[in-house]
mmCIF file of C-alpha atoms and ligand atoms in Angstrom:
data_model
loop_
_atom_site.group_PDB
_atom_site.id
_atom_site.type_symbol
_atom_site.label_atom_id
_atom_site.label_comp_id
_atom_site.label_asym_id
_atom_site.label_seq_id
_atom_site.Cartn_x
_atom_site.Cartn_y
_atom_site.Cartn_z
ATOM 1 C CA MET A 1 3.072 14.105 43.070
ATOM 2 C CA SER A 2 6.660 13.759 44.180
ATOM 3 C CA PRO A 3 7.093 11.927 47.441
ATOM 4 C CA ALA A 4 7.615 14.132 50.524
ATOM 5 C CA ILE A 5 11.211 14.237 51.680
ATOM 6 C CA ASP A 6 11.862 14.053 55.404
ATOM 7 C CA LEU A 7 14.257 16.943 56.034
ATOM 8 C CA PRO A 8 15.794 16.654 59.469
ATOM 9 C CA LEU A 9 14.949 19.709 61.576
ATOM 10 C CA PRO A 10 17.962 21.391 63.055
ATOM 11 C CA ALA A 11 18.430 20.509 66.694
ATOM 12 C CA PRO A 12 17.330 23.433 68.867
ATOM 13 C CA ALA A 13 20.879 23.836 70.235
ATOM 14 C CA THR A 14 22.352 24.506 66.831
ATOM 15 C CA LEU A 15 20.009 27.524 66.129
ATOM 16 C CA PRO A 16 21.911 30.709 66.346
ATOM 17 C CA LEU A 17 21.002 32.770 69.399
ATOM 18 C CA PRO A 18 19.912 36.323 68.968
ATOM 19 C CA SER A 19 22.910 38.606 69.218
ATOM 20 C CA ARG A 20 21.688 40.205 72.391
ATOM 21 C CA GLN A 21 22.010 36.767 74.047
ATOM 22 C CA ARG A 22 25.301 35.837 72.270
ATOM 23 C CA PHE A 23 27.046 38.946 73.534
ATOM 24 C CA ALA A 24 25.349 39.540 76.885
ATOM 25 C CA ARG A 25 27.178 38.338 79.913
ATOM 26 C CA PRO A 26 24.818 36.916 82.511
ATOM 27 C CA GLN A 27 25.126 38.662 85.909
ATOM 28 C CA GLY A 28 27.580 37.020 88.258
ATOM 29 C CA VAL A 29 29.400 35.139 85.503
ATOM 30 C CA PRO A 30 33.123 36.031 85.220
ATOM 31 C CA ALA A 31 34.462 37.752 82.085
ATOM 32 C CA SER A 32 36.996 34.889 81.788
ATOM 33 C CA PRO A 33 36.302 31.397 83.054
ATOM 34 C CA GLY A 34 39.673 31.170 84.677
ATOM 35 C CA GLU A 35 41.524 27.981 85.511
ATOM 36 C CA PRO A 36 41.622 25.319 88.193
ATOM 37 C CA VAL A 37 44.527 25.452 90.602
ATOM 38 C CA HIS A 38 45.578 22.080 92.009
ATOM 39 C CA VAL A 39 47.110 23.023 95.308
ATOM 40 C CA ARG A 40 50.020 20.801 96.459
ATOM 41 C CA ASP A 41 48.164 19.652 99.553
ATOM 42 C CA GLY A 42 45.492 18.006 97.271
ATOM 43 C CA ARG A 43 42.857 20.779 97.501
ATOM 44 C CA THR A 44 41.608 22.678 94.449
ATOM 45 C CA LEU A 45 40.876 26.363 93.947
ATOM 46 C CA HIS A 46 39.728 28.342 90.983
ATOM 47 C CA LEU A 47 41.796 31.302 89.725
ATOM 48 C CA ARG A 48 39.967 33.927 87.810
ATOM 49 C CA PRO A 49 39.731 37.710 87.312
ATOM 50 C CA ILE A 50 37.666 39.485 90.037
ATOM 51 C CA VAL A 51 34.068 40.352 89.181
ATOM 52 C CA PRO A 52 31.590 42.814 90.693
ATOM 53 C CA GLY A 53 29.628 39.875 92.123
ATOM 54 C CA ASP A 54 32.588 38.988 94.454
ATOM 55 C CA VAL A 55 31.628 41.699 97.031
ATOM 56 C CA ALA A 56 30.005 39.247 99.542
ATOM 57 C CA ALA A 57 32.750 36.688 99.224
ATOM 58 C CA MET A 58 35.413 39.337 99.716
ATOM 59 C CA ARG A 59 33.678 40.617 102.866
ATOM 60 C CA ARG A 60 33.458 37.117 104.274
ATOM 61 C CA CYS A 61 37.138 36.608 103.462
ATOM 62 C CA PHE A 62 38.028 39.786 105.273
ATOM 63 C CA ALA A 63 36.016 38.741 108.312
ATOM 64 C CA ARG A 64 38.022 35.562 108.581
ATOM 65 C CA LEU A 65 41.368 37.276 108.554
ATOM 66 C CA PRO A 66 43.355 37.770 111.756
ATOM 67 C CA ALA A 67 43.899 41.383 112.670
ATOM 68 C CA GLU A 68 47.577 40.985 111.913
ATOM 69 C CA ASP A 69 46.889 40.045 108.268
ATOM 70 C CA VAL A 70 44.413 42.846 107.862
ATOM 71 C CA ARG A 71 47.098 45.341 109.095
ATOM 72 C CA ARG A 72 49.719 43.756 106.911
ATOM 73 C CA ARG A 73 47.483 43.906 103.829
ATOM 74 C CA PHE A 74 45.951 47.425 104.318
ATOM 75 C CA LEU A 75 48.901 48.870 106.336
ATOM 76 C CA HIS A 76 46.609 49.917 109.189
ATOM 77 C CA PRO A 77 44.023 48.262 111.430
ATOM 78 C CA MET A 78 40.441 47.880 110.131
ATOM 79 C CA SER A 79 37.619 46.260 112.024
ATOM 80 C CA GLU A 80 35.552 45.555 108.910
ATOM 81 C CA LEU A 81 35.640 45.932 105.115
ATOM 82 C CA PRO A 82 32.871 48.497 104.448
ATOM 83 C CA GLU A 83 30.530 47.461 101.619
ATOM 84 C CA PRO A 84 31.309 50.554 99.447
ATOM 85 C CA MET A 85 35.074 49.790 99.687
ATOM 86 C CA ALA A 86 34.450 46.069 98.812
ATOM 87 C CA GLN A 87 32.336 47.170 95.856
ATOM 88 C CA ARG A 88 35.110 49.551 94.696
ATOM 89 C CA MET A 89 37.678 46.705 95.035
ATOM 90 C CA CYS A 90 35.535 44.216 93.050
ATOM 91 C CA ARG A 91 34.430 46.543 90.288
ATOM 92 C CA ILE A 92 37.785 47.381 88.801
ATOM 93 C CA ASP A 93 38.609 49.697 86.010
ATOM 94 C CA PRO A 94 40.434 47.389 83.548
ATOM 95 C CA ALA A 95 42.204 50.434 81.982
ATOM 96 C CA CYS A 96 44.306 50.864 85.100
ATOM 97 C CA GLU A 97 43.648 47.910 87.343
ATOM 98 C CA ALA A 98 43.748 44.110 87.320
ATOM 99 C CA ALA A 99 42.800 41.731 90.131
ATOM 100 C CA PHE A 100 42.790 37.914 90.323
ATOM 101 C CA VAL A 101 40.971 35.907 92.973
ATOM 102 C CA LEU A 102 41.386 32.350 94.208
ATOM 103 C CA MET A 103 37.967 30.902 94.811
ATOM 104 C CA ASP A 104 37.175 27.769 96.827
ATOM 105 C CA GLU A 105 34.267 26.345 94.914
ATOM 106 C CA THR A 106 33.917 23.371 97.167
ATOM 107 C CA ARG A 107 31.950 25.637 99.380
ATOM 108 C CA ALA A 108 28.440 27.083 98.704
ATOM 109 C CA PRO A 109 28.573 29.985 98.307
ATOM 110 C CA ALA A 110 32.182 29.909 96.986
ATOM 111 C CA GLU A 111 34.703 31.409 99.339
ATOM 112 C CA MET A 112 37.576 33.741 98.336
ATOM 113 C CA ARG A 113 40.927 32.377 99.613
ATOM 114 C CA GLY A 114 43.349 34.837 97.926
ATOM 115 C CA VAL A 115 43.496 38.041 96.031
ATOM 116 C CA GLY A 116 46.182 39.799 94.032
ATOM 117 C CA ARG A 117 45.780 43.178 92.407
ATOM 118 C CA ILE A 118 47.708 45.917 90.591
ATOM 119 C CA TYR A 119 46.910 49.604 90.197
ATOM 120 C CA VAL A 120 48.745 51.012 87.160
ATOM 121 C CA ASP A 121 50.316 54.454 87.408
ATOM 122 C CA GLU A 122 50.789 55.518 83.819
ATOM 123 C CA ALA A 123 52.866 58.549 84.836
ATOM 124 C CA SER A 124 55.628 56.435 86.328
ATOM 125 C CA ASP A 125 55.105 53.477 83.914
ATOM 126 C CA SER A 126 54.690 51.220 86.976
ATOM 127 C CA ALA A 127 52.043 49.349 88.976
ATOM 128 C CA GLU A 128 51.463 49.089 92.751
ATOM 129 C CA PHE A 129 50.506 45.588 93.894
ATOM 130 C CA SER A 130 48.900 43.969 96.815
ATOM 131 C CA VAL A 131 48.535 40.258 97.570
ATOM 132 C CA LEU A 132 46.727 38.298 100.197
ATOM 133 C CA VAL A 133 46.350 34.580 100.935
ATOM 134 C CA GLU A 134 44.216 33.271 103.755
ATOM 135 C CA ARG A 135 46.308 31.629 106.492
ATOM 136 C CA ASP A 136 44.755 28.145 106.135
ATOM 137 C CA TRP A 137 46.005 28.249 102.566
ATOM 138 C CA SER A 138 49.429 29.800 103.020
ATOM 139 C CA ARG A 139 52.916 28.360 102.329
ATOM 140 C CA LEU A 140 51.424 26.356 99.383
ATOM 141 C CA GLY A 141 52.756 28.560 96.608
ATOM 142 C CA LEU A 142 49.485 30.483 96.130
ATOM 143 C CA GLY A 143 50.952 33.900 96.881
ATOM 144 C CA ALA A 144 53.688 33.240 94.314
ATOM 145 C CA LEU A 145 51.022 32.061 91.801
ATOM 146 C CA LEU A 146 49.012 35.317 92.195
ATOM 147 C CA MET A 147 52.198 37.325 91.945
ATOM 148 C CA GLY A 148 53.158 35.483 88.746
ATOM 149 C CA HIS A 149 49.837 36.550 87.224
ATOM 150 C CA LEU A 150 50.362 40.146 88.325
ATOM 151 C CA LEU A 151 53.779 40.084 86.748
ATOM 152 C CA ASP A 152 52.344 38.668 83.499
ATOM 153 C CA GLU A 153 49.725 41.447 83.568
ATOM 154 C CA CYS A 154 52.416 44.098 83.988
ATOM 155 C CA ARG A 155 54.487 42.714 81.184
ATOM 156 C CA ARG A 156 51.369 42.523 78.933
ATOM 157 C CA ARG A 157 50.977 46.253 79.642
ATOM 158 C CA SER A 158 54.668 46.873 78.988
ATOM 159 C CA LEU A 159 55.222 48.430 82.439
ATOM 160 C CA ALA A 160 58.715 49.045 83.696
ATOM 161 C CA GLU A 161 58.278 48.281 87.416
ATOM 162 C CA LEU A 162 56.078 46.551 89.983
ATOM 163 C CA TRP A 163 56.180 47.891 93.491
ATOM 164 C CA GLY A 164 54.297 47.748 96.741
ATOM 165 C CA TYR A 165 54.299 48.947 100.377
ATOM 166 C CA VAL A 166 55.158 46.411 103.110
ATOM 167 C CA LEU A 167 55.307 46.890 106.834
ATOM 168 C CA ILE A 168 58.838 46.165 107.948
ATOM 169 C CA GLU A 169 57.513 43.804 110.701
ATOM 170 C CA ASN A 170 55.925 41.732 107.893
ATOM 171 C CA ARG A 171 58.897 39.401 107.627
ATOM 172 C CA PRO A 172 56.976 36.688 105.572
ATOM 173 C CA MET A 173 56.217 39.267 102.913
ATOM 174 C CA LEU A 174 59.707 40.739 102.845
ATOM 175 C CA GLU A 175 61.041 37.208 102.512
ATOM 176 C CA PHE A 176 58.462 36.388 99.829
ATOM 177 C CA CYS A 177 59.517 39.506 97.830
ATOM 178 C CA ARG A 178 63.261 38.921 98.306
ATOM 179 C CA ARG A 179 62.759 35.395 96.867
ATOM 180 C CA LEU A 180 61.053 36.951 93.859
ATOM 181 C CA GLY A 181 63.931 39.356 93.270
ATOM 182 C CA PHE A 182 62.389 42.553 94.667
ATOM 183 C CA THR A 183 64.628 45.161 96.233
ATOM 184 C CA THR A 184 63.588 46.746 99.476
ATOM 185 C CA ARG A 185 64.101 50.313 100.710
ATOM 186 C CA LEU A 186 62.811 52.057 103.804
ATOM 187 C CA ILE A 187 60.540 55.024 103.346
ATOM 188 C CA ALA A 188 61.795 58.090 105.282
ATOM 189 C CA ASP A 189 58.416 59.756 105.915
ATOM 190 C CA GLU A 190 56.548 56.490 106.641
ATOM 191 C CA PRO A 191 58.289 54.873 109.639
ATOM 192 C CA GLY A 192 57.732 51.167 109.850
ATOM 193 C CA THR A 193 57.037 50.884 106.094
ATOM 194 C CA ALA A 194 59.253 49.661 103.285
ATOM 195 C CA GLN A 195 58.799 49.881 99.558
ATOM 196 C CA VAL A 196 59.606 46.801 97.596
ATOM 197 C CA SER A 197 60.123 47.037 93.850
ATOM 198 C CA LEU A 198 60.990 44.865 90.924
ATOM 199 C CA ARG A 199 62.263 46.167 87.544
ATOM 200 C CA LEU A 200 60.548 44.323 84.718
HETATM 201 C C1 COA B 1 52.678 37.115 102.287
HETATM 202 C C2 COA B 1 51.674 36.202 101.717
HETATM 203 C C3 COA B 1 50.905 36.824 100.560
HETATM 204 C C4 COA B 1 52.358 34.885 101.211
HETATM 205 O O1 COA B 1 51.441 34.046 100.661
HETATM 206 P P1 COA B 1 51.690 32.508 100.536
HETATM 207 O O2 COA B 1 50.628 31.868 99.677
HETATM 208 O O3 COA B 1 51.886 31.919 101.895
HETATM 209 O O4 COA B 1 53.093 32.465 99.773
HETATM 210 P P2 COA B 1 53.877 31.255 99.051
HETATM 211 O O5 COA B 1 53.364 29.975 99.586
HETATM 212 O O6 COA B 1 53.762 31.477 97.596
HETATM 213 O O7 COA B 1 55.333 31.479 99.515
HETATM 214 C C5 COA B 1 56.351 31.864 98.672
HETATM 215 C C6 COA B 1 57.661 32.101 99.492
HETATM 216 O O8 COA B 1 57.467 33.300 100.289
HETATM 217 C C7 COA B 1 58.183 33.098 101.548
HETATM 218 N N1 COA B 1 57.258 33.017 102.659
HETATM 219 C C8 COA B 1 55.937 33.022 102.639
HETATM 220 N N2 COA B 1 55.417 33.005 103.838
HETATM 221 C C9 COA B 1 56.428 32.999 104.736
HETATM 222 C C10 COA B 1 56.574 32.951 106.100
HETATM 223 N N3 COA B 1 55.454 32.892 106.930
HETATM 224 N N4 COA B 1 57.750 32.950 106.629
HETATM 225 C C11 COA B 1 58.903 33.006 105.913
HETATM 226 N N5 COA B 1 58.869 33.026 104.514
HETATM 227 C C12 COA B 1 57.590 33.032 103.954
HETATM 228 C C13 COA B 1 58.866 31.783 101.390
HETATM 229 O O9 COA B 1 60.109 32.015 100.832
HETATM 230 C C14 COA B 1 57.986 30.967 100.494
HETATM 231 O O10 COA B 1 58.575 29.983 99.790
HETATM 232 P P3 COA B 1 58.643 28.487 100.536
HETATM 233 O O11 COA B 1 57.278 28.216 101.127
HETATM 234 O O12 COA B 1 59.006 27.590 99.394
HETATM 235 O O13 COA B 1 59.686 28.655 101.580
HETATM 236 C C15 COA B 1 50.613 35.748 102.810
HETATM 237 O O14 COA B 1 51.345 35.320 103.925
HETATM 238 C C16 COA B 1 49.666 36.825 103.203
HETATM 239 O O15 COA B 1 48.692 36.993 102.579
HETATM 240 N N6 COA B 1 50.009 37.609 104.317
HETATM 241 C C17 COA B 1 49.086 38.668 104.774
HETATM 242 C C18 COA B 1 48.864 39.856 103.804
HETATM 243 C C19 COA B 1 50.161 40.498 103.430
HETATM 244 O O16 COA B 1 51.056 40.600 104.263
HETATM 245 N N7 COA B 1 50.222 41.031 102.232
HETATM 246 C C20 COA B 1 51.368 41.723 101.823
HETATM 247 C C21 COA B 1 51.161 43.259 101.707
HETATM 248 S S1 COA B 1 50.470 43.648 100.140
#
């Protein structure tokens, strides 16, 4: 009888997973892992695409915002971010939307510190943007970082223009846009509001 050969058994981790596990995305895990952002004051955030599981963090972020920033972001006062609206904002349609979040993962649960998003308007070959950075994290280049990702996304989609509405009292945002090369024009039928736009 030939001697028995000790064949090494494959380590469990090398066994292929069933396809339903290989391709399934566990709930709450982002579609893309994103990237760390080393903020110039020494803190670290995590930049990634928004996911449906971000609703609670988005609502907590909204609750921390001063009324002025809520009005500047949404162009009118809002006392709370209703859950259905937050769900709609976190469950994007990738065909016509993109949104990136800056997450503070030093907190449990992780806190949202910034959001940038675009809505594509295919008819005009353009996208409308919005951007928000929490005050405690402002003037650190994070708004510009989010805008850079939105611009990359617009170029990836071969869009011709990125534009947004800004209250004319929102001097920081107008300065922010001016520095990025946007042009500003007042909107005749929306007193107090300007449209900023950048040809791509
Ligand atoms: C506007 C906003 C997004 C800027 O975000 P931010 O992370 O502070 O921006 P950055 O640090 O990238 O700043 C980039 C440049 O914008 C300009 N800027 C930003 N905040 C400014 C301020 N308070 N005053 C003057 N200029 C300002 C500056 O030129 C700045 O560059 P600098 O810091 O080197 O001088 C943020 O203040 C915000 O979320 N505001 C409330 C929401 C809002 O107004 N959204 C816009 C409507 S969609």
